[in-house]
Coordinates of C-alpha atoms in Angstrom, one line a residue:
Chain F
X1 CA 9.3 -24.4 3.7
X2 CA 8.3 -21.6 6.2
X3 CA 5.0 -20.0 6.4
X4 CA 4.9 -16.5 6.1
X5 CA 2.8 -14.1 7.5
X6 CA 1.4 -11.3 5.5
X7 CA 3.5 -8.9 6.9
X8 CA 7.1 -11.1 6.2
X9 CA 5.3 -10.6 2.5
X10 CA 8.3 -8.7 1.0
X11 CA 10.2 -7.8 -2.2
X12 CA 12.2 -10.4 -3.9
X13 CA 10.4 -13.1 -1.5
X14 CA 9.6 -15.9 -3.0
X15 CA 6.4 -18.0 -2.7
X16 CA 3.7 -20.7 -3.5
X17 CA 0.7 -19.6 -4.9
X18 CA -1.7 -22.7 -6.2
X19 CA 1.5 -24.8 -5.9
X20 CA 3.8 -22.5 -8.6
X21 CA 6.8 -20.3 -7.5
X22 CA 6.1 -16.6 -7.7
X23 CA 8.4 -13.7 -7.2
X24 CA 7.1 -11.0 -5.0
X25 CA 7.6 -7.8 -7.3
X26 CA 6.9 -5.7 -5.3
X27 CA 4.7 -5.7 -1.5
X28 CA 2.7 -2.9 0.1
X29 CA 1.1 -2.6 3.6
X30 CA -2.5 -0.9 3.0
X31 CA -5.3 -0.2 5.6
X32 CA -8.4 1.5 3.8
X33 CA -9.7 4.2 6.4
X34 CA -11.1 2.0 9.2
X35 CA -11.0 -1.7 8.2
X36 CA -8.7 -4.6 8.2
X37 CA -5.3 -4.0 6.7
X38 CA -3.7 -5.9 4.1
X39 CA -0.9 -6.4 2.2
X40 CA -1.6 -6.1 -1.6
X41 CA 1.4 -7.8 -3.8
X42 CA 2.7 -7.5 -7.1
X43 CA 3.4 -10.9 -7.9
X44 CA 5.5 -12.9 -11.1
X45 CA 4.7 -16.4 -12.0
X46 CA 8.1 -18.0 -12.8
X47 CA 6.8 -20.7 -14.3
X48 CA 4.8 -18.6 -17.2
X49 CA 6.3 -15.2 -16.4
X50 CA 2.8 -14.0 -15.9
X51 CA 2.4 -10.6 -13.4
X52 CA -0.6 -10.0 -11.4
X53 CA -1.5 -8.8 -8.2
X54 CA -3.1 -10.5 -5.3
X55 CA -4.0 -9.2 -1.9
X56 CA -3.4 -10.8 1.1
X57 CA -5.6 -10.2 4.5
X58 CA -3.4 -9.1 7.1
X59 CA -4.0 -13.0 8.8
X60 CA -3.2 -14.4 5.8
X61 CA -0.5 -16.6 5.2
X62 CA 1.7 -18.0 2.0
X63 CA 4.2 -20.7 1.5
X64 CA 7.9 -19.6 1.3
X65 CA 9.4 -21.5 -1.4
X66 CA 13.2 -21.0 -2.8
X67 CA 14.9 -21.5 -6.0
X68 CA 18.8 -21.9 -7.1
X69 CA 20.9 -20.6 -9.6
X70 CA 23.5 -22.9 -11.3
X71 CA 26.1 -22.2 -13.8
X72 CA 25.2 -24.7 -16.6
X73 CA 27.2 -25.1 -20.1
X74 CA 24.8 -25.4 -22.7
X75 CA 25.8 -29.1 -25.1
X76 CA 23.3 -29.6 -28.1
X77 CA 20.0 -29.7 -28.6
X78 CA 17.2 -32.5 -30.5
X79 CA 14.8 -29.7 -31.2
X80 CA 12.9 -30.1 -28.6
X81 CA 15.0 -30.4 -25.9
X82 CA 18.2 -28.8 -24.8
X83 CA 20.5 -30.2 -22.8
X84 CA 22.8 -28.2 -20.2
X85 CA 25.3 -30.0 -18.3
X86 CA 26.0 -28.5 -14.2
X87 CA 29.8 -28.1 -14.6
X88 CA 29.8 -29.4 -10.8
X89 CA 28.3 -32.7 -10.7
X90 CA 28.1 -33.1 -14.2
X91 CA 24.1 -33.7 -14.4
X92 CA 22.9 -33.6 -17.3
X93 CA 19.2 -30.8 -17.4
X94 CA 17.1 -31.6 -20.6
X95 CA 15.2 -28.4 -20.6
X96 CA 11.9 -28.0 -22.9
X97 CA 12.5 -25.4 -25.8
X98 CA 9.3 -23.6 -24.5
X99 CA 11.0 -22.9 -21.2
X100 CA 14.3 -21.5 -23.1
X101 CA 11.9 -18.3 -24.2
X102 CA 13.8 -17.8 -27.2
X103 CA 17.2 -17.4 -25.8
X104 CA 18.4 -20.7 -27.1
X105 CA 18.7 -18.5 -30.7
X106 CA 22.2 -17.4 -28.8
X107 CA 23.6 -20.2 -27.3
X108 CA 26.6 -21.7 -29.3
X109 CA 28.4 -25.2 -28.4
X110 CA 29.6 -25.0 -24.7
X111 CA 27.4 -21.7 -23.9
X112 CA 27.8 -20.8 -19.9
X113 CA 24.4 -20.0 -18.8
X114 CA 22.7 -19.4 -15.2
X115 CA 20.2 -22.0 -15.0
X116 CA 17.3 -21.2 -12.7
X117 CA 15.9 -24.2 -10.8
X118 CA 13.0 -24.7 -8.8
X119 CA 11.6 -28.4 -7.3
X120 CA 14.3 -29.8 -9.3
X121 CA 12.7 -28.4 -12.8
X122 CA 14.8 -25.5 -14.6
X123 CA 12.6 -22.9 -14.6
X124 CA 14.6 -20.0 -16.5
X125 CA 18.0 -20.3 -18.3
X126 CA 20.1 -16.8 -18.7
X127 CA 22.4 -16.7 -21.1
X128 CA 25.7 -14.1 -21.0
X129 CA 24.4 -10.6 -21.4
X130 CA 26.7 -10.2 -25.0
X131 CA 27.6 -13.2 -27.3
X132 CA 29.9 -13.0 -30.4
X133 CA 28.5 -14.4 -33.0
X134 CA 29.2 -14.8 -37.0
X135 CA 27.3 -13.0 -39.4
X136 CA 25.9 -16.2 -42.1
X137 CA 23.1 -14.8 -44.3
X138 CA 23.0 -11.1 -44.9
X139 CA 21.6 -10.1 -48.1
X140 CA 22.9 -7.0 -49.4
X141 CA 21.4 -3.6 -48.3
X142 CA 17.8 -2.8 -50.0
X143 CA 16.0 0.4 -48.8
X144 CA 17.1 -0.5 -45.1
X145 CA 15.6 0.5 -42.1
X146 CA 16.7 3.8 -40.2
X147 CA 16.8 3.3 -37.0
X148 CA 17.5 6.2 -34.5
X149 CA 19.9 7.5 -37.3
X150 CA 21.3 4.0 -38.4
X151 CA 20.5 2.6 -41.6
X152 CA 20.0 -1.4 -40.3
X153 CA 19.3 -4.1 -42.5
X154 CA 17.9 -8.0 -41.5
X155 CA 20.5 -10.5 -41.3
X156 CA 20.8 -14.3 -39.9
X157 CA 23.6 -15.6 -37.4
X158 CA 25.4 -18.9 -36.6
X159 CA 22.3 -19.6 -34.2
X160 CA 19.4 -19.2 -36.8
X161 CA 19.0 -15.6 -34.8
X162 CA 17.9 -12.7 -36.9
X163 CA 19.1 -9.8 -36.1
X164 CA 19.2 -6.1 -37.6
X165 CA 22.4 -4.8 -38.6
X166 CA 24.0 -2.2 -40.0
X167 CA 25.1 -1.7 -44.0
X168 CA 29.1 -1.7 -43.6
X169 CA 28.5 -5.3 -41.6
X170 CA 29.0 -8.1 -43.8
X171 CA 28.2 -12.2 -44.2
X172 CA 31.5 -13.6 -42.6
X173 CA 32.0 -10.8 -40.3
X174 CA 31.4 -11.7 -36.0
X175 CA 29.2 -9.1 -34.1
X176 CA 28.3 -8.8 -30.5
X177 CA 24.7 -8.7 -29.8
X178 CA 22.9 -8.2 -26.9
X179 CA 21.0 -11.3 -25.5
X180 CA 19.0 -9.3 -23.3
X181 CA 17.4 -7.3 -26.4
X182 CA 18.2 -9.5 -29.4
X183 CA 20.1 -6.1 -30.8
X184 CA 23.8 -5.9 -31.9
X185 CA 25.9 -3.7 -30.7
X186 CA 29.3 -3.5 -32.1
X187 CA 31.5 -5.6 -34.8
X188 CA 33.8 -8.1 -32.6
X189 CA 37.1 -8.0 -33.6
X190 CA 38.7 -11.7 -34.7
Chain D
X1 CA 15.9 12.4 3.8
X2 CA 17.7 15.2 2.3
X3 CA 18.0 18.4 4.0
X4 CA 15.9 20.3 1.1
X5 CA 12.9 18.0 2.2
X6 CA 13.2 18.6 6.2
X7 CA 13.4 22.6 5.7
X8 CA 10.2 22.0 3.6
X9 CA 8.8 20.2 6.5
X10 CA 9.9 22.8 9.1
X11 CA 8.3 25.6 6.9
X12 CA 4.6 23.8 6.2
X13 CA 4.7 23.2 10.4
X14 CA 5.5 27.1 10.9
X15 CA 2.3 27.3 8.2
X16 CA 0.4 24.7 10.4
X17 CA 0.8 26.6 13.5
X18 CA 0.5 30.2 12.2
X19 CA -2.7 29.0 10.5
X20 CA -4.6 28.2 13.4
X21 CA -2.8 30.7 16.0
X22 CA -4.6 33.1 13.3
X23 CA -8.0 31.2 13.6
X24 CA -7.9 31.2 17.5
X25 CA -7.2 27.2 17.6
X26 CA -5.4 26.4 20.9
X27 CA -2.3 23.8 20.3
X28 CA -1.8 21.4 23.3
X29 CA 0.3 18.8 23.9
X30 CA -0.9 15.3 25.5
X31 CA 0.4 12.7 27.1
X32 CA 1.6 9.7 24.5
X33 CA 0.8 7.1 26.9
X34 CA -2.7 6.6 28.9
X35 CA -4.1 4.1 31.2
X36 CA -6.7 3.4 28.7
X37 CA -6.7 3.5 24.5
X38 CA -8.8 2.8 21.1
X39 CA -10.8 0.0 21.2
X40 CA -10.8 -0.1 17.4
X41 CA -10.2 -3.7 16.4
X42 CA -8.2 -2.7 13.8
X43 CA -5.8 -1.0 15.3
X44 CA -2.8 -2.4 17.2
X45 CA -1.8 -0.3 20.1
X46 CA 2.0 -0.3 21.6
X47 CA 2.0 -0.6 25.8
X48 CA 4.4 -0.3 28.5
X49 CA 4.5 -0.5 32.6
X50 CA 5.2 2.4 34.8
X51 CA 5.7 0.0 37.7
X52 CA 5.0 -3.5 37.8
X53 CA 1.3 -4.4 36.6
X54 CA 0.7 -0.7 35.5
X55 CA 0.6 -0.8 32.0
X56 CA 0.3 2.1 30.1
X57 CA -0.9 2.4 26.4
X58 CA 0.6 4.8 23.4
X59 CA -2.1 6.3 22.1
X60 CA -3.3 5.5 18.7
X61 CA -4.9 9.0 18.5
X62 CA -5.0 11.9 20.7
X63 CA -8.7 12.0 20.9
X64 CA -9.4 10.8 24.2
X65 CA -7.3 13.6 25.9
X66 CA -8.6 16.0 23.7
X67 CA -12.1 15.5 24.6
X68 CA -11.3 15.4 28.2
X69 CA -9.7 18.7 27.6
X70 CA -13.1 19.6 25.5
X71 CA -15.5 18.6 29.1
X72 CA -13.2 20.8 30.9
X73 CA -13.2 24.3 29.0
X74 CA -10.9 24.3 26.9
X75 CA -11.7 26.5 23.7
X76 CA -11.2 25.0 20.1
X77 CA -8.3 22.7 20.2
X78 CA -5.6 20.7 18.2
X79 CA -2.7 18.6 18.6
X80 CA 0.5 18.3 16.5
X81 CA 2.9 15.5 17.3
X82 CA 3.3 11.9 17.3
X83 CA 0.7 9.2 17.2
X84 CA 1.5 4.9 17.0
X85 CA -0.4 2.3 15.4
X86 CA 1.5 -1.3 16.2
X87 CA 2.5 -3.1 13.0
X88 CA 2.0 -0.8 10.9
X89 CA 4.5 0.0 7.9
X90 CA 4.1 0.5 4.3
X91 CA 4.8 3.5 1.8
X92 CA 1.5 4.8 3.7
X93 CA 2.0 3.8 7.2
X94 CA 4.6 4.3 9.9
X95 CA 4.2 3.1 13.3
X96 CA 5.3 6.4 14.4
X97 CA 3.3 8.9 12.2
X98 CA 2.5 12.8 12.9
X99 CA -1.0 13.4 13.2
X100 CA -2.8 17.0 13.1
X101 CA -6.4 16.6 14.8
X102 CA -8.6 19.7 15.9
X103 CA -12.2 20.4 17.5
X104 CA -14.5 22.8 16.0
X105 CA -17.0 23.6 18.7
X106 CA -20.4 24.6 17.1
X107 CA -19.2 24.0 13.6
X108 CA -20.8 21.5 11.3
X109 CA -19.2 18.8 9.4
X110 CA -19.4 21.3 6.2
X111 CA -17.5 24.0 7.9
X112 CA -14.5 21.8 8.7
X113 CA -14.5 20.6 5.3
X114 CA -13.7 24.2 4.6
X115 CA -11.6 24.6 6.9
X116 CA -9.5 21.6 5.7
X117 CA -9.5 22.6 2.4
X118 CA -8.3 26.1 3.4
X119 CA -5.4 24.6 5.2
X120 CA -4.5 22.5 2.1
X121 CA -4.7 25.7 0.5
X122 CA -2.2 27.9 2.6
X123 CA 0.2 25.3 2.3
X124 CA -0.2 24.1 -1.2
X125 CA -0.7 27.4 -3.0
X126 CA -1.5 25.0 -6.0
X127 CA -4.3 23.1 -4.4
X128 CA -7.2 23.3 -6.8
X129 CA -9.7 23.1 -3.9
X130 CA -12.4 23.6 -7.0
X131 CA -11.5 19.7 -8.6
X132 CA -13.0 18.6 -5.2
X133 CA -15.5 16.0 -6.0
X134 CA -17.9 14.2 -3.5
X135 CA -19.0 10.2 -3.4
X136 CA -20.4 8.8 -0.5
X137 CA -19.1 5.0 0.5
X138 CA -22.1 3.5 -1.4
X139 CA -21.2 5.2 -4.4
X140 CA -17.7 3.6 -4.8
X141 CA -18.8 0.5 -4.5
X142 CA -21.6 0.9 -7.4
X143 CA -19.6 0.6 -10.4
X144 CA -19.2 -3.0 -9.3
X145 CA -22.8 -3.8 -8.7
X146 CA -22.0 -4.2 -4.8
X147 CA -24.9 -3.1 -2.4
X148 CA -22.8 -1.7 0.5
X149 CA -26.0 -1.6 2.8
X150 CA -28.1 -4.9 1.4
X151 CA -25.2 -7.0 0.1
X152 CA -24.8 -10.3 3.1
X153 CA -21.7 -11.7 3.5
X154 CA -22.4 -14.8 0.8
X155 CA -23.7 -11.9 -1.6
X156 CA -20.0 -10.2 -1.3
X157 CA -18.2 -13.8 -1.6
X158 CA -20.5 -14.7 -4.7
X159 CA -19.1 -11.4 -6.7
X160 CA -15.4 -12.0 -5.2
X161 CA -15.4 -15.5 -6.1
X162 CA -16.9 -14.2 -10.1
X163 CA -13.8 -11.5 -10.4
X164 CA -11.0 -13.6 -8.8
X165 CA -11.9 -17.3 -9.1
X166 CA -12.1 -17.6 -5.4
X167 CA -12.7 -15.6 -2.4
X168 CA -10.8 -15.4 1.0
X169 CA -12.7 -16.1 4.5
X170 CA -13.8 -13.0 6.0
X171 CA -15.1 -12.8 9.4
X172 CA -18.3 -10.7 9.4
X173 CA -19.7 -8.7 5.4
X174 CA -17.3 -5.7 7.0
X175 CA -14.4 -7.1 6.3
X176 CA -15.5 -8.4 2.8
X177 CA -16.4 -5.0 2.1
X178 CA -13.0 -4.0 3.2
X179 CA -11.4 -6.8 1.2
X180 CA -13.4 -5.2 -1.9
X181 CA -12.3 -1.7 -1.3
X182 CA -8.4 -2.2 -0.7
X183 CA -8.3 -4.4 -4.2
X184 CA -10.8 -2.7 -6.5
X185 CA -12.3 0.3 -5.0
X186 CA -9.1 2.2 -3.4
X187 CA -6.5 1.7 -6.7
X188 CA -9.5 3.4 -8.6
X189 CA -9.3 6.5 -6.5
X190 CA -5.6 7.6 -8.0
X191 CA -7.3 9.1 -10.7
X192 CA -9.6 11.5 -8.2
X193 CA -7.5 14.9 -7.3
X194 CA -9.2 15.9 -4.7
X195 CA -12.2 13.4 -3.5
X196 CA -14.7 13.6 -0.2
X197 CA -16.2 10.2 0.6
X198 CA -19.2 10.4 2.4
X199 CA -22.2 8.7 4.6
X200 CA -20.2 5.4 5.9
X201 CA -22.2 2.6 7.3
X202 CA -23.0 3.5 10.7
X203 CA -20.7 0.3 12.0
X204 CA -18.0 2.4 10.8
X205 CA -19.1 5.3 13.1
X206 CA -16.3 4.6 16.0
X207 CA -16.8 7.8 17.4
X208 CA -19.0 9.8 15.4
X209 CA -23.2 10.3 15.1
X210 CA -24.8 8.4 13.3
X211 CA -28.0 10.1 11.2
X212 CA -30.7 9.2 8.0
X213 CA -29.6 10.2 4.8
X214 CA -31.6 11.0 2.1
X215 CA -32.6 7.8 0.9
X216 CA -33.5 6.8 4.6
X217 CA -30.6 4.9 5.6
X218 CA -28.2 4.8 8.5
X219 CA -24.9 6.3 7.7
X220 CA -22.6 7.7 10.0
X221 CA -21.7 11.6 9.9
X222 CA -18.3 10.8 8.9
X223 CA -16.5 12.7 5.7
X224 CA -12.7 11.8 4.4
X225 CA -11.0 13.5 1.8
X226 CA -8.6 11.8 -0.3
X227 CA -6.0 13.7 -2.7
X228 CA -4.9 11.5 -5.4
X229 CA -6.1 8.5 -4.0
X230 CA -4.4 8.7 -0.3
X231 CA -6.3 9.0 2.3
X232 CA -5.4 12.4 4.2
X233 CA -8.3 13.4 6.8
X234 CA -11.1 11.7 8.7
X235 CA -13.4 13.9 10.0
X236 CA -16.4 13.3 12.5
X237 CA -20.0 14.9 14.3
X238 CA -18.4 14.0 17.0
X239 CA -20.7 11.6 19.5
X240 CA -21.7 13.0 22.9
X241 CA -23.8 10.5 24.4
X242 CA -21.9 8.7 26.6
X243 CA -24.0 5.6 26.6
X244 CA -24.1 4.9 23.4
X245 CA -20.5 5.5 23.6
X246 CA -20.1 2.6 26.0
X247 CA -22.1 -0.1 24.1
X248 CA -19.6 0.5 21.0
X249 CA -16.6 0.3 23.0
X250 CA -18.1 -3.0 24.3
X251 CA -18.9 -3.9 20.4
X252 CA -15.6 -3.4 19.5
X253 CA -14.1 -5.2 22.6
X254 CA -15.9 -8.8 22.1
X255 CA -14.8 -8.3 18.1
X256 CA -11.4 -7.6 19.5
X257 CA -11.7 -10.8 21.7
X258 CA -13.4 -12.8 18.8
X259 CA -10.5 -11.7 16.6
X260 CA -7.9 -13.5 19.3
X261 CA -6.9 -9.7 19.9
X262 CA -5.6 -8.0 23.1
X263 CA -8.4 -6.0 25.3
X264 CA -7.7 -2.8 26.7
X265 CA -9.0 -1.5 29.3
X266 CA -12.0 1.0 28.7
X267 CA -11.4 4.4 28.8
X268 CA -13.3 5.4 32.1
X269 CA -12.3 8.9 32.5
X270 CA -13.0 9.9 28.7
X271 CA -16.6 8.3 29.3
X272 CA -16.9 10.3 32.5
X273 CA -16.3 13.4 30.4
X274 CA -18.2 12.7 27.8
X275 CA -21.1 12.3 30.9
X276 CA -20.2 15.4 32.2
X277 CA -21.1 17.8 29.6
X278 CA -18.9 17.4 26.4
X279 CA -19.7 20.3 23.7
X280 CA -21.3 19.7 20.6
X281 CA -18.1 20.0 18.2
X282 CA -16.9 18.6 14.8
X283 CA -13.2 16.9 14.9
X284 CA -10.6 16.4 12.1
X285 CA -7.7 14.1 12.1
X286 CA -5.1 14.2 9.2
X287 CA -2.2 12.1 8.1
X288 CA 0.3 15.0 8.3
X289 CA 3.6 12.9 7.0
X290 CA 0.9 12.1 4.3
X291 CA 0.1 15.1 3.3
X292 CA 3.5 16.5 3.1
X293 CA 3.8 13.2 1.3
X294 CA 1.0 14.5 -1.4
X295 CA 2.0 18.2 -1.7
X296 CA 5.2 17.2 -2.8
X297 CA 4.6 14.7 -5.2
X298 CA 6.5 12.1 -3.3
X299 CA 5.2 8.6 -3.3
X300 CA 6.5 7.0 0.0
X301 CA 6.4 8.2 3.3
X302 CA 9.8 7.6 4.3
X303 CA 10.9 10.4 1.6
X304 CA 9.4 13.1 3.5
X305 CA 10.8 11.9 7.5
X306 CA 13.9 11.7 8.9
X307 CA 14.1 8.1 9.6
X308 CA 12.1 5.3 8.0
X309 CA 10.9 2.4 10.3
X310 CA 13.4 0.2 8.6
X311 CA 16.3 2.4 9.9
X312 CA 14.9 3.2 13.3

């Protein structure tokens, strides 16, 4: 892929550093009084999701590198591997559970999810932002926690996910949580 | 830029100019172009022909002109307008910036440092000129156990390589040092309101005297002020011998030409001046898009002018 100068060092650009993929975060141009200039990034690992800076010298140059986003539908899982099917070719992705970063506590049979891929390796899976989900384990309200003027109490979906929810939700009953967060947000209706 | 921001702007340029019409400070204009320009090896320089084979530079600072203007008469001087540096462009740079340098004939480096800080004042009434501390360049460097004067070039690799795992290539133990000042020294100097750094090494003179400090070392008579960690002003004892004028505008041109860089022509008629008779003076150059920038509380440049270099 394309070397790029330290000045093509931008937002959103994505490059090699030591051979990973990294997301520029964020890029600045900076000359110190009278010296060389360089560009000082903000950079994200997307392998790890580790953040750190690095500066480049103004005659410094990195690997471009690219990565694609595929709708996948999620299939089943072994425990350590989950599998995600491309709904165009019909590949099959076995992704490591380590890689799913805890999201795979909302996927349910047949799941859509963005599947980020880099080299050929999924690198990220995304779920929906908002999955309905059933309500399996909810022990009735002890002293339950108030939470910004809610009184929430723990409670375990479908998925094995535990979530907080409120006292007039019950075992049986679908809510709509927030995969982003891990929070619910409303009862679902049906 | 919103309209709110360029009336500020307009009314800190009226307090610009009333300032030093009422300090008996001459404003001139200069040309933007010259025959000749900075030699600085760090600074790209933007050029253009008259006719065919005449090139002509944009200047990358107004100081040649001005200390032509300086050997001729003139009284104390400034400038207010437009200056380029090539390449350029971050939330602190602009290719295109507005610069505000003046000439204090007579005056010390201290006295401008007042001076600057009663500008600041008059038009940031909330400028606490009192939080002003002073460092000079060796001091910045000292929390990190780097010897700005003694440390060699393998010396400054050795501590890179210990903090980062490795260390880039660096052409001379300059550029190391610069290295080491725009990733560990500079993003330090946020937390400083108002902060003078003095006594550079005397190869960052450029145009400036060099003199012994205190501890016997070389260090140029060179001051910048910083106001929450942006550099705003850089003020010299300005030079006035032209031969040792020359021999760092030859300096600069082999780096230039060891860097792969262009080399300008040098600036004859400024060096003539300088032979001439030029005035002992003190000069001041400030970032004004930076200080507007600064006073209020923006964080990029483009917020405070009309068009950022991405919409040019």
């Amino acid at each position: 892929m394309a070397n790029l100068g330290a000045n093509d060092l931008k937002k959103r650009v994505k490059i090699l550093v030591d051979g990973e993929p990294h997301l520029i975060v964020d890029a600045d141009f900076v000359k110190p009084g009278k010296g060389q200039a360089f560009t000082r990034c903000k950079l994200k690992n997307l392998l790890n999701g580790k953040q750190f800076e690095k500066t480049y010298k103004s005659n410094e140059s990195a690997e471009e590198t690219t990565v694609s986003v595929t709708e996948m539908e999620y299939l089943y899982n072994d425990g350590t591997t989950w599998t995600f099917m491309d709904m165009q070719s019909f590949d099959q992705h076995e992704v490591p559970k380590e890689t799913l970063g805890g999201i795979e506590l909302f996927l349910l049979d047949n799941t859509k999810c963005e599947v980020t891929i880099w080299n050929s390796r999924v690198i990220e899976v995304t779920p929906p932002n908002f999955m309905v989900l059933t309500v399996t384990e909810a022990p009735p309200g002890l002293k339950g926690d108030t939470a910004g003027g809610r009184v929430m109490r723990p409670a375990k979906l479908e998925t094995g996910a535990e979530v907080q929810i409120p006292l007039f939700v019950n075992e049986g009953d679908k809510i709509k949580i927030d995969t982003r967060t891990g929070e619910y947000v409303e009862r679902a209706n049906g | 830029m919103k309209i709110k921001w360029a009336k500020f702007r307009r009314d800190r340029m009226q307090d610009i100019r009333s300032f030093f019409y009422q300090r008996d400070c001459l404003e001139v204009e200069v040309p933007l172009m010259g025959r000749a320009v900075g030699s600085d090896p760090w600074l790209d320089y933007y050029h253009t022909e008259h006719r065919a084979g005449e090139k002509l530079y944009f200047h990358t600072s107004p100081e040649f002109f001005l200390k032509r203007l300086l050997a001729q008469g003139y009284p104390d001087i400034y400038y207010l307008g437009p200056t380029f540096r090539k390449g350029e462009h971050g939330s602190r740079h602009q290719p295109q910036f507005t610069i505000l340098e003046w000439y204090r004939r007579d005056q010390s480096l201290e006295d401008l440092l007042k001076e600057l800080l009663d500008l600041i004042e008059k038009i940031n009434p909330y400028f606490k000129r009192e939080r002003l501390k002073k460092k000079s360049y060796a001091e910045l460097f000292s929390p990190l156990a780097v010897n700005v004067f003694d440390d060699t070039l393998v010396d400054l690799q050795n501590k890179i390589r210990e903090w980062e795992g490795k260390s880039p290539e660096f052409f001379d133990r300059l550029e190391a040092l610069d290295y080491i000042y725009a990733t560990r020294v500079e993003p330090e100097l946020v937390s400083e309101e108002v902060l003078i750094v003095t006594d550079y090494l005397p190869e960052q003179a450029a145009l400036a005297q060099i003199e012994v400090n205190s501890e016997g070392r070389q260090v140029a008579k060179r001051f910048e002020l910083y106001l929450n960690g942006v550099e705003i002003a850089n003020a010299y004892q300005e030079l006035t011998d032209a031969v040792e004028q020359r021999r760092r505008f030859v300096d600069d041109l082999e780096k230039r030409h060891q860097l792969g860089k262009d080399i300008p022509p040098i600036d004859e008629r400024f060096l003539e001046a300088l032979q001439e008779g030029f005035p002992s003076c003190s000069g001041i150059a400030v970032g004004v898009d930076r200080l507007l920038m600064i006073i209020s509380g923006q964080k990029d440049l483009k917020e405070v002018i009309s068009f950022d270099f991405d919409e040019w």
